[in-house]
Amino acid sequence: MSPEEVIRRRKRRLSDRRDLGAFAIKLVVLLALLAVLFGCAFGITPMENNDMSPRISAGDLLLYYRLGDGWSAGDVLVFEKDGEQYVGRIVAGGGDTVEVTEQATLVVNGSTVVESDIYETTPRYEGDVTYPVTLEEDELFLLCDHREGGTDSRYFGPVRKSEVKGKVITVIRRSGL
């Protein structure tokens, strides 16, 4: 082998090592960025049950945004209550008065709520919630879309904003995985 070939091979090996090092650095930066994004700004969780069916089914993955708090009626939230994680839709916020009547209707601020995308009545649960409920400024009343049997505010009362983990921004269907 000529000295020029030896030098060329060494340069090529050094170049390959630099490329590999640059790739490793980019990979570490990307992983750190993803860790920060999903540790602080976003979260992902599976839907454990059919409480939000038919729109969200058991096994679907929910991507939620942690940083916002400008939620309004109709938003779907991931929240934690007594160490358990739940998913529910906002039907009332701070200052609102909520009642679930004996006739299984939802009444917010004295008006019956007609929800065109909810296909079941909203029965009252036997439990600790006494109606009507007037929400404090930092409370939300959340109901599951599957109204007959879903675990929601009818079961454990209003949810404090501090218990909310984030707002669902997209659903990844289990059939698409």
mmCIF file with all atom_site columns, C-alpha atoms in Angstrom:
data_model
loop_
_atom_site.group_PDB
_atom_site.id
_atom_site.type_symbol
_atom_site.label_atom_id
_atom_site.label_alt_id
_atom_site.label_comp_id
_atom_site.label_asym_id
_atom_site.label_entity_id
_atom_site.label_seq_id
_atom_site.pdbx_PDB_ins_code
_atom_site.Cartn_x
_atom_site.Cartn_y
_atom_site.Cartn_z
_atom_site.occupancy
_atom_site.B_iso_or_equiv
_atom_site.pdbx_formal_charge
_atom_site.auth_seq_id
_atom_site.auth_comp_id
_atom_site.auth_asym_id
_atom_site.auth_atom_id
_atom_site.pdbx_PDB_model_num
ATOM 1   C CA . MET A 1 1   ? 0.000   0.000  0.000  1.00 0.00 ? 1   MET A CA 1
ATOM 2   C CA . SER A 1 2   ? 1.207   3.434  -0.874 1.00 0.00 ? 2   SER A CA 1
ATOM 3   C CA . PRO A 1 3   ? 1.477   6.157  1.773  1.00 0.00 ? 3   PRO A CA 1
ATOM 4   C CA . GLU A 1 4   ? -1.265  8.122  -0.041 1.00 0.00 ? 4   GLU A CA 1
ATOM 5   C CA . GLU A 1 5   ? -3.692  5.177  0.288  1.00 0.00 ? 5   GLU A CA 1
ATOM 6   C CA . VAL A 1 6   ? -2.920  4.792  3.985  1.00 0.00 ? 6   VAL A CA 1
ATOM 7   C CA . ILE A 1 7   ? -3.560  8.507  4.531  1.00 0.00 ? 7   ILE A CA 1
ATOM 8   C CA . ARG A 1 8   ? -6.821  8.335  2.521  1.00 0.00 ? 8   ARG A CA 1
ATOM 9   C CA . ARG A 1 9   ? -8.068  5.364  4.571  1.00 0.00 ? 9   ARG A CA 1
ATOM 10  C CA . ARG A 1 10  ? -7.228  7.078  7.866  1.00 0.00 ? 10  ARG A CA 1
ATOM 11  C CA . LYS A 1 11  ? -9.004  10.251 6.732  1.00 0.00 ? 11  LYS A CA 1
ATOM 12  C CA . ARG A 1 12  ? -12.055 8.184  5.745  1.00 0.00 ? 12  ARG A CA 1
ATOM 13  C CA . ARG A 1 13  ? -12.086 6.429  9.158  1.00 0.00 ? 13  ARG A CA 1
ATOM 14  C CA . LEU A 1 14  ? -11.774 9.769  10.944 1.00 0.00 ? 14  LEU A CA 1
ATOM 15  C CA . SER A 1 15  ? -14.583 11.190 8.797  1.00 0.00 ? 15  SER A CA 1
ATOM 16  C CA . ASP A 1 16  ? -16.790 8.174  9.600  1.00 0.00 ? 16  ASP A CA 1
ATOM 17  C CA . ARG A 1 17  ? -16.100 8.618  13.321 1.00 0.00 ? 17  ARG A CA 1
ATOM 18  C CA . ARG A 1 18  ? -16.974 12.333 13.135 1.00 0.00 ? 18  ARG A CA 1
ATOM 19  C CA . ASP A 1 19  ? -20.202 11.510 11.269 1.00 0.00 ? 19  ASP A CA 1
ATOM 20  C CA . LEU A 1 20  ? -21.082 8.892  13.874 1.00 0.00 ? 20  LEU A CA 1
ATOM 21  C CA . GLY A 1 21  ? -20.323 11.356 16.687 1.00 0.00 ? 21  GLY A CA 1
ATOM 22  C CA . ALA A 1 22  ? -22.444 14.060 15.053 1.00 0.00 ? 22  ALA A CA 1
ATOM 23  C CA . PHE A 1 23  ? -25.315 11.585 14.652 1.00 0.00 ? 23  PHE A CA 1
ATOM 24  C CA . ALA A 1 24  ? -25.046 10.555 18.321 1.00 0.00 ? 24  ALA A CA 1
ATOM 25  C CA . ILE A 1 25  ? -25.129 14.194 19.434 1.00 0.00 ? 25  ILE A CA 1
ATOM 26  C CA . LYS A 1 26  ? -28.189 14.913 17.260 1.00 0.00 ? 26  LYS A CA 1
ATOM 27  C CA . LEU A 1 27  ? -29.909 11.809 18.613 1.00 0.00 ? 27  LEU A CA 1
ATOM 28  C CA . VAL A 1 28  ? -29.274 12.832 22.235 1.00 0.00 ? 28  VAL A CA 1
ATOM 29  C CA . VAL A 1 29  ? -30.554 16.370 21.542 1.00 0.00 ? 29  VAL A CA 1
ATOM 30  C CA . LEU A 1 30  ? -33.696 14.976 19.858 1.00 0.00 ? 30  LEU A CA 1
ATOM 31  C CA . LEU A 1 31  ? -34.380 12.603 22.763 1.00 0.00 ? 31  LEU A CA 1
ATOM 32  C CA . ALA A 1 32  ? -33.871 15.418 25.282 1.00 0.00 ? 32  ALA A CA 1
ATOM 33  C CA . LEU A 1 33  ? -36.261 17.649 23.323 1.00 0.00 ? 33  LEU A CA 1
ATOM 34  C CA . LEU A 1 34  ? -38.897 14.905 23.211 1.00 0.00 ? 34  LEU A CA 1
ATOM 35  C CA . ALA A 1 35  ? -38.465 14.283 26.945 1.00 0.00 ? 35  ALA A CA 1
ATOM 36  C CA . VAL A 1 36  ? -38.990 17.979 27.686 1.00 0.00 ? 36  VAL A CA 1
ATOM 37  C CA . LEU A 1 37  ? -41.986 18.231 25.334 1.00 0.00 ? 37  LEU A CA 1
ATOM 38  C CA . PHE A 1 38  ? -43.723 15.147 26.701 1.00 0.00 ? 38  PHE A CA 1
ATOM 39  C CA . GLY A 1 39  ? -42.644 15.836 30.269 1.00 0.00 ? 39  GLY A CA 1
ATOM 40  C CA . CYS A 1 40  ? -43.853 19.439 30.386 1.00 0.00 ? 40  CYS A CA 1
ATOM 41  C CA . ALA A 1 41  ? -46.045 20.433 27.442 1.00 0.00 ? 41  ALA A CA 1
ATOM 42  C CA . PHE A 1 42  ? -47.734 17.262 26.215 1.00 0.00 ? 42  PHE A CA 1
ATOM 43  C CA . GLY A 1 43  ? -48.881 13.953 27.612 1.00 0.00 ? 43  GLY A CA 1
ATOM 44  C CA . ILE A 1 44  ? -50.067 10.729 26.076 1.00 0.00 ? 44  ILE A CA 1
ATOM 45  C CA . THR A 1 45  ? -52.280 8.163  27.753 1.00 0.00 ? 45  THR A CA 1
ATOM 46  C CA . PRO A 1 46  ? -54.453 5.235  26.685 1.00 0.00 ? 46  PRO A CA 1
ATOM 47  C CA . MET A 1 47  ? -58.209 5.374  27.194 1.00 0.00 ? 47  MET A CA 1
ATOM 48  C CA . GLU A 1 48  ? -58.737 2.622  29.748 1.00 0.00 ? 48  GLU A CA 1
ATOM 49  C CA . ASN A 1 49  ? -62.501 2.104  29.322 1.00 0.00 ? 49  ASN A CA 1
ATOM 50  C CA . ASN A 1 50  ? -65.507 3.046  27.212 1.00 0.00 ? 50  ASN A CA 1
ATOM 51  C CA . ASP A 1 51  ? -66.669 5.978  29.391 1.00 0.00 ? 51  ASP A CA 1
ATOM 52  C CA . MET A 1 52  ? -66.281 8.357  26.416 1.00 0.00 ? 52  MET A CA 1
ATOM 53  C CA . SER A 1 53  ? -67.755 6.100  23.722 1.00 0.00 ? 53  SER A CA 1
ATOM 54  C CA . PRO A 1 54  ? -68.693 6.323  20.916 1.00 0.00 ? 54  PRO A CA 1
ATOM 55  C CA . ARG A 1 55  ? -66.234 9.163  20.190 1.00 0.00 ? 55  ARG A CA 1
ATOM 56  C CA . ILE A 1 56  ? -63.318 7.726  22.176 1.00 0.00 ? 56  ILE A CA 1
ATOM 57  C CA . SER A 1 57  ? -63.086 3.968  22.695 1.00 0.00 ? 57  SER A CA 1
ATOM 58  C CA . ALA A 1 58  ? -61.121 1.778  25.080 1.00 0.00 ? 58  ALA A CA 1
ATOM 59  C CA . GLY A 1 59  ? -57.554 1.390  23.825 1.00 0.00 ? 59  GLY A CA 1
ATOM 60  C CA . ASP A 1 60  ? -57.435 4.676  21.897 1.00 0.00 ? 60  ASP A CA 1
ATOM 61  C CA . LEU A 1 61  ? -54.427 6.856  22.663 1.00 0.00 ? 61  LEU A CA 1
ATOM 62  C CA . LEU A 1 62  ? -55.114 10.398 23.852 1.00 0.00 ? 62  LEU A CA 1
ATOM 63  C CA . LEU A 1 63  ? -52.597 13.167 23.219 1.00 0.00 ? 63  LEU A CA 1
ATOM 64  C CA . TYR A 1 64  ? -53.222 16.040 25.613 1.00 0.00 ? 64  TYR A CA 1
ATOM 65  C CA . TYR A 1 65  ? -51.785 19.526 26.115 1.00 0.00 ? 65  TYR A CA 1
ATOM 66  C CA . ARG A 1 66  ? -50.718 20.266 29.699 1.00 0.00 ? 66  ARG A CA 1
ATOM 67  C CA . LEU A 1 67  ? -49.966 24.003 29.626 1.00 0.00 ? 67  LEU A CA 1
ATOM 68  C CA . GLY A 1 68  ? -53.298 25.607 28.734 1.00 0.00 ? 68  GLY A CA 1
ATOM 69  C CA . ASP A 1 69  ? -56.099 26.358 31.146 1.00 0.00 ? 69  ASP A CA 1
ATOM 70  C CA . GLY A 1 70  ? -58.527 28.321 28.995 1.00 0.00 ? 70  GLY A CA 1
ATOM 71  C CA . TRP A 1 71  ? -60.990 25.451 28.808 1.00 0.00 ? 71  TRP A CA 1
ATOM 72  C CA . SER A 1 72  ? -64.628 25.822 27.872 1.00 0.00 ? 72  SER A CA 1
ATOM 73  C CA . ALA A 1 73  ? -67.776 23.697 27.755 1.00 0.00 ? 73  ALA A CA 1
ATOM 74  C CA . GLY A 1 74  ? -67.361 20.779 25.372 1.00 0.00 ? 74  GLY A CA 1
ATOM 75  C CA . ASP A 1 75  ? -63.593 20.373 25.873 1.00 0.00 ? 75  ASP A CA 1
ATOM 76  C CA . VAL A 1 76  ? -62.411 16.873 26.780 1.00 0.00 ? 76  VAL A CA 1
ATOM 77  C CA . LEU A 1 77  ? -59.973 16.778 29.695 1.00 0.00 ? 77  LEU A CA 1
ATOM 78  C CA . VAL A 1 78  ? -57.721 14.184 31.284 1.00 0.00 ? 78  VAL A CA 1
ATOM 79  C CA . PHE A 1 79  ? -57.854 14.553 35.063 1.00 0.00 ? 79  PHE A CA 1
ATOM 80  C CA . GLU A 1 80  ? -56.900 12.772 38.238 1.00 0.00 ? 80  GLU A CA 1
ATOM 81  C CA . LYS A 1 81  ? -59.212 12.200 41.171 1.00 0.00 ? 81  LYS A CA 1
ATOM 82  C CA . ASP A 1 82  ? -58.189 10.256 44.305 1.00 0.00 ? 82  ASP A CA 1
ATOM 83  C CA . GLY A 1 83  ? -55.139 8.827  42.547 1.00 0.00 ? 83  GLY A CA 1
ATOM 84  C CA . GLU A 1 84  ? -57.129 7.523  39.556 1.00 0.00 ? 84  GLU A CA 1
ATOM 85  C CA . GLN A 1 85  ? -57.023 8.970  36.043 1.00 0.00 ? 85  GLN A CA 1
ATOM 86  C CA . TYR A 1 86  ? -60.268 9.794  34.234 1.00 0.00 ? 86  TYR A CA 1
ATOM 87  C CA . VAL A 1 87  ? -61.422 11.469 31.034 1.00 0.00 ? 87  VAL A CA 1
ATOM 88  C CA . GLY A 1 88  ? -64.474 13.720 30.846 1.00 0.00 ? 88  GLY A CA 1
ATOM 89  C CA . ARG A 1 89  ? -66.167 16.502 28.906 1.00 0.00 ? 89  ARG A CA 1
ATOM 90  C CA . ILE A 1 90  ? -66.741 19.915 30.511 1.00 0.00 ? 90  ILE A CA 1
ATOM 91  C CA . VAL A 1 91  ? -70.428 20.742 30.918 1.00 0.00 ? 91  VAL A CA 1
ATOM 92  C CA . ALA A 1 92  ? -70.056 23.617 33.407 1.00 0.00 ? 92  ALA A CA 1
ATOM 93  C CA . GLY A 1 93  ? -67.360 25.846 34.871 1.00 0.00 ? 93  GLY A CA 1
ATOM 94  C CA . GLY A 1 94  ? -66.748 28.134 37.825 1.00 0.00 ? 94  GLY A CA 1
ATOM 95  C CA . GLY A 1 95  ? -69.815 30.036 39.013 1.00 0.00 ? 95  GLY A CA 1
ATOM 96  C CA . ASP A 1 96  ? -72.283 27.763 37.179 1.00 0.00 ? 96  ASP A CA 1
ATOM 97  C CA . THR A 1 97  ? -75.050 25.853 38.930 1.00 0.00 ? 97  THR A CA 1
ATOM 98  C CA . VAL A 1 98  ? -75.497 22.251 37.803 1.00 0.00 ? 98  VAL A CA 1
ATOM 99  C CA . GLU A 1 99  ? -78.331 19.837 38.433 1.00 0.00 ? 99  GLU A CA 1
ATOM 100 C CA . VAL A 1 100 ? -78.975 16.317 37.215 1.00 0.00 ? 100 VAL A CA 1
ATOM 101 C CA . THR A 1 101 ? -82.700 15.839 37.627 1.00 0.00 ? 101 THR A CA 1
ATOM 102 C CA . GLU A 1 102 ? -84.645 12.746 38.653 1.00 0.00 ? 102 GLU A CA 1
ATOM 103 C CA . GLN A 1 103 ? -85.842 12.636 35.006 1.00 0.00 ? 103 GLN A CA 1
ATOM 104 C CA . ALA A 1 104 ? -82.195 12.134 33.877 1.00 0.00 ? 104 ALA A CA 1
ATOM 105 C CA . THR A 1 105 ? -81.717 15.545 32.305 1.00 0.00 ? 105 THR A CA 1
ATOM 106 C CA . LEU A 1 106 ? -78.814 17.934 32.690 1.00 0.00 ? 106 LEU A CA 1
ATOM 107 C CA . VAL A 1 107 ? -79.678 21.478 33.807 1.00 0.00 ? 107 VAL A CA 1
ATOM 108 C CA . VAL A 1 108 ? -77.005 24.209 33.890 1.00 0.00 ? 108 VAL A CA 1
ATOM 109 C CA . ASN A 1 109 ? -77.910 27.650 35.294 1.00 0.00 ? 109 ASN A CA 1
ATOM 110 C CA . GLY A 1 110 ? -81.613 26.808 35.144 1.00 0.00 ? 110 GLY A CA 1
ATOM 111 C CA . SER A 1 111 ? -81.591 25.779 31.468 1.00 0.00 ? 111 SER A CA 1
ATOM 112 C CA . THR A 1 112 ? -81.933 22.227 30.221 1.00 0.00 ? 112 THR A CA 1
ATOM 113 C CA . VAL A 1 113 ? -78.860 21.312 28.197 1.00 0.00 ? 113 VAL A CA 1
ATOM 114 C CA . VAL A 1 114 ? -79.563 19.707 24.825 1.00 0.00 ? 114 VAL A CA 1
ATOM 115 C CA . GLU A 1 115 ? -76.500 17.861 23.568 1.00 0.00 ? 115 GLU A CA 1
ATOM 116 C CA . SER A 1 116 ? -76.966 16.712 19.996 1.00 0.00 ? 116 SER A CA 1
ATOM 117 C CA . ASP A 1 117 ? -73.925 14.430 20.097 1.00 0.00 ? 117 ASP A CA 1
ATOM 118 C CA . ILE A 1 118 ? -74.838 12.595 23.336 1.00 0.00 ? 118 ILE A CA 1
ATOM 119 C CA . TYR A 1 119 ? -77.105 9.634  22.676 1.00 0.00 ? 119 TYR A CA 1
ATOM 120 C CA . GLU A 1 120 ? -78.094 8.689  26.222 1.00 0.00 ? 120 GLU A CA 1
ATOM 121 C CA . THR A 1 121 ? -79.926 10.350 29.072 1.00 0.00 ? 121 THR A CA 1
ATOM 122 C CA . THR A 1 122 ? -77.931 11.678 32.019 1.00 0.00 ? 122 THR A CA 1
ATOM 123 C CA . PRO A 1 123 ? -79.107 9.720  35.064 1.00 0.00 ? 123 PRO A CA 1
ATOM 124 C CA . ARG A 1 124 ? -78.437 10.895 38.589 1.00 0.00 ? 124 ARG A CA 1
ATOM 125 C CA . TYR A 1 125 ? -76.109 8.646  40.603 1.00 0.00 ? 125 TYR A CA 1
ATOM 126 C CA . GLU A 1 126 ? -76.697 7.654  44.191 1.00 0.00 ? 126 GLU A CA 1
ATOM 127 C CA . GLY A 1 127 ? -73.793 9.136  46.102 1.00 0.00 ? 127 GLY A CA 1
ATOM 128 C CA . ASP A 1 128 ? -72.326 12.102 47.881 1.00 0.00 ? 128 ASP A CA 1
ATOM 129 C CA . VAL A 1 129 ? -73.305 14.756 45.308 1.00 0.00 ? 129 VAL A CA 1
ATOM 130 C CA . THR A 1 130 ? -76.252 16.896 46.418 1.00 0.00 ? 130 THR A CA 1
ATOM 131 C CA . TYR A 1 131 ? -78.018 18.855 43.666 1.00 0.00 ? 131 TYR A CA 1
ATOM 132 C CA . PRO A 1 132 ? -78.052 21.616 42.663 1.00 0.00 ? 132 PRO A CA 1
ATOM 133 C CA . VAL A 1 133 ? -74.271 22.083 42.779 1.00 0.00 ? 133 VAL A CA 1
ATOM 134 C CA . THR A 1 134 ? -72.862 25.615 42.501 1.00 0.00 ? 134 THR A CA 1
ATOM 135 C CA . LEU A 1 135 ? -69.277 25.454 41.274 1.00 0.00 ? 135 LEU A CA 1
ATOM 136 C CA . GLU A 1 136 ? -66.501 27.526 42.805 1.00 0.00 ? 136 GLU A CA 1
ATOM 137 C CA . GLU A 1 137 ? -64.282 29.544 40.434 1.00 0.00 ? 137 GLU A CA 1
ATOM 138 C CA . ASP A 1 138 ? -61.605 26.828 40.322 1.00 0.00 ? 138 ASP A CA 1
ATOM 139 C CA . GLU A 1 139 ? -64.025 23.934 39.723 1.00 0.00 ? 139 GLU A CA 1
ATOM 140 C CA . LEU A 1 140 ? -65.405 22.152 36.672 1.00 0.00 ? 140 LEU A CA 1
ATOM 141 C CA . PHE A 1 141 ? -68.287 19.729 36.263 1.00 0.00 ? 141 PHE A CA 1
ATOM 142 C CA . LEU A 1 142 ? -67.204 16.933 33.924 1.00 0.00 ? 142 LEU A CA 1
ATOM 143 C CA . LEU A 1 143 ? -69.383 14.217 32.424 1.00 0.00 ? 143 LEU A CA 1
ATOM 144 C CA . CYS A 1 144 ? -68.509 11.175 30.352 1.00 0.00 ? 144 CYS A CA 1
ATOM 145 C CA . ASP A 1 145 ? -70.089 10.844 26.898 1.00 0.00 ? 145 ASP A CA 1
ATOM 146 C CA . HIS A 1 146 ? -71.314 7.367  27.894 1.00 0.00 ? 146 HIS A CA 1
ATOM 147 C CA . ARG A 1 147 ? -73.742 8.848  30.391 1.00 0.00 ? 147 ARG A CA 1
ATOM 148 C CA . GLU A 1 148 ? -75.221 5.631  31.744 1.00 0.00 ? 148 GLU A CA 1
ATOM 149 C CA . GLY A 1 149 ? -72.406 4.179  33.814 1.00 0.00 ? 149 GLY A CA 1
ATOM 150 C CA . GLY A 1 150 ? -69.486 6.533  33.191 1.00 0.00 ? 150 GLY A CA 1
ATOM 151 C CA . THR A 1 151 ? -67.426 7.597  36.216 1.00 0.00 ? 151 THR A CA 1
ATOM 152 C CA . ASP A 1 152 ? -67.594 11.393 36.346 1.00 0.00 ? 152 ASP A CA 1
ATOM 153 C CA . SER A 1 153 ? -68.664 14.388 38.465 1.00 0.00 ? 153 SER A CA 1
ATOM 154 C CA . ARG A 1 154 ? -71.998 12.740 39.247 1.00 0.00 ? 154 ARG A CA 1
ATOM 155 C CA . TYR A 1 155 ? -70.003 10.142 41.143 1.00 0.00 ? 155 TYR A CA 1
ATOM 156 C CA . PHE A 1 156 ? -67.289 12.203 42.897 1.00 0.00 ? 156 PHE A CA 1
ATOM 157 C CA . GLY A 1 157 ? -68.453 15.809 42.553 1.00 0.00 ? 157 GLY A CA 1
ATOM 158 C CA . PRO A 1 158 ? -66.778 18.806 40.891 1.00 0.00 ? 158 PRO A CA 1
ATOM 159 C CA . VAL A 1 159 ? -63.184 18.558 39.673 1.00 0.00 ? 159 VAL A CA 1
ATOM 160 C CA . ARG A 1 160 ? -60.697 21.206 40.770 1.00 0.00 ? 160 ARG A CA 1
ATOM 161 C CA . LYS A 1 161 ? -58.620 22.793 38.007 1.00 0.00 ? 161 LYS A CA 1
ATOM 162 C CA . SER A 1 162 ? -55.501 21.668 39.862 1.00 0.00 ? 162 SER A CA 1
ATOM 163 C CA . GLU A 1 163 ? -56.601 18.040 39.271 1.00 0.00 ? 163 GLU A CA 1
ATOM 164 C CA . VAL A 1 164 ? -56.695 18.517 35.487 1.00 0.00 ? 164 VAL A CA 1
ATOM 165 C CA . LYS A 1 165 ? -53.715 17.027 33.675 1.00 0.00 ? 165 LYS A CA 1
ATOM 166 C CA . GLY A 1 166 ? -54.540 18.542 30.287 1.00 0.00 ? 166 GLY A CA 1
ATOM 167 C CA . LYS A 1 167 ? -56.899 19.045 27.363 1.00 0.00 ? 167 LYS A CA 1
ATOM 168 C CA . VAL A 1 168 ? -57.187 16.258 24.795 1.00 0.00 ? 168 VAL A CA 1
ATOM 169 C CA . ILE A 1 169 ? -56.007 17.609 21.440 1.00 0.00 ? 169 ILE A CA 1
ATOM 170 C CA . THR A 1 170 ? -56.087 14.444 19.354 1.00 0.00 ? 170 THR A CA 1
ATOM 171 C CA . VAL A 1 171 ? -57.160 10.816 19.529 1.00 0.00 ? 171 VAL A CA 1
ATOM 172 C CA . ILE A 1 172 ? -55.138 8.061  17.887 1.00 0.00 ? 172 ILE A CA 1
ATOM 173 C CA . ARG A 1 173 ? -57.511 5.218  17.095 1.00 0.00 ? 173 ARG A CA 1
ATOM 174 C CA . ARG A 1 174 ? -56.424 1.775  18.189 1.00 0.00 ? 174 ARG A CA 1
ATOM 175 C CA . SER A 1 175 ? -57.306 0.385  14.759 1.00 0.00 ? 175 SER A CA 1
ATOM 176 C CA . GLY A 1 176 ? -54.746 2.771  13.241 1.00 0.00 ? 176 GLY A CA 1
ATOM 177 C CA . LEU A 1 177 ? -51.791 1.381  15.208 1.00 0.00 ? 177 LEU A CA 1
#
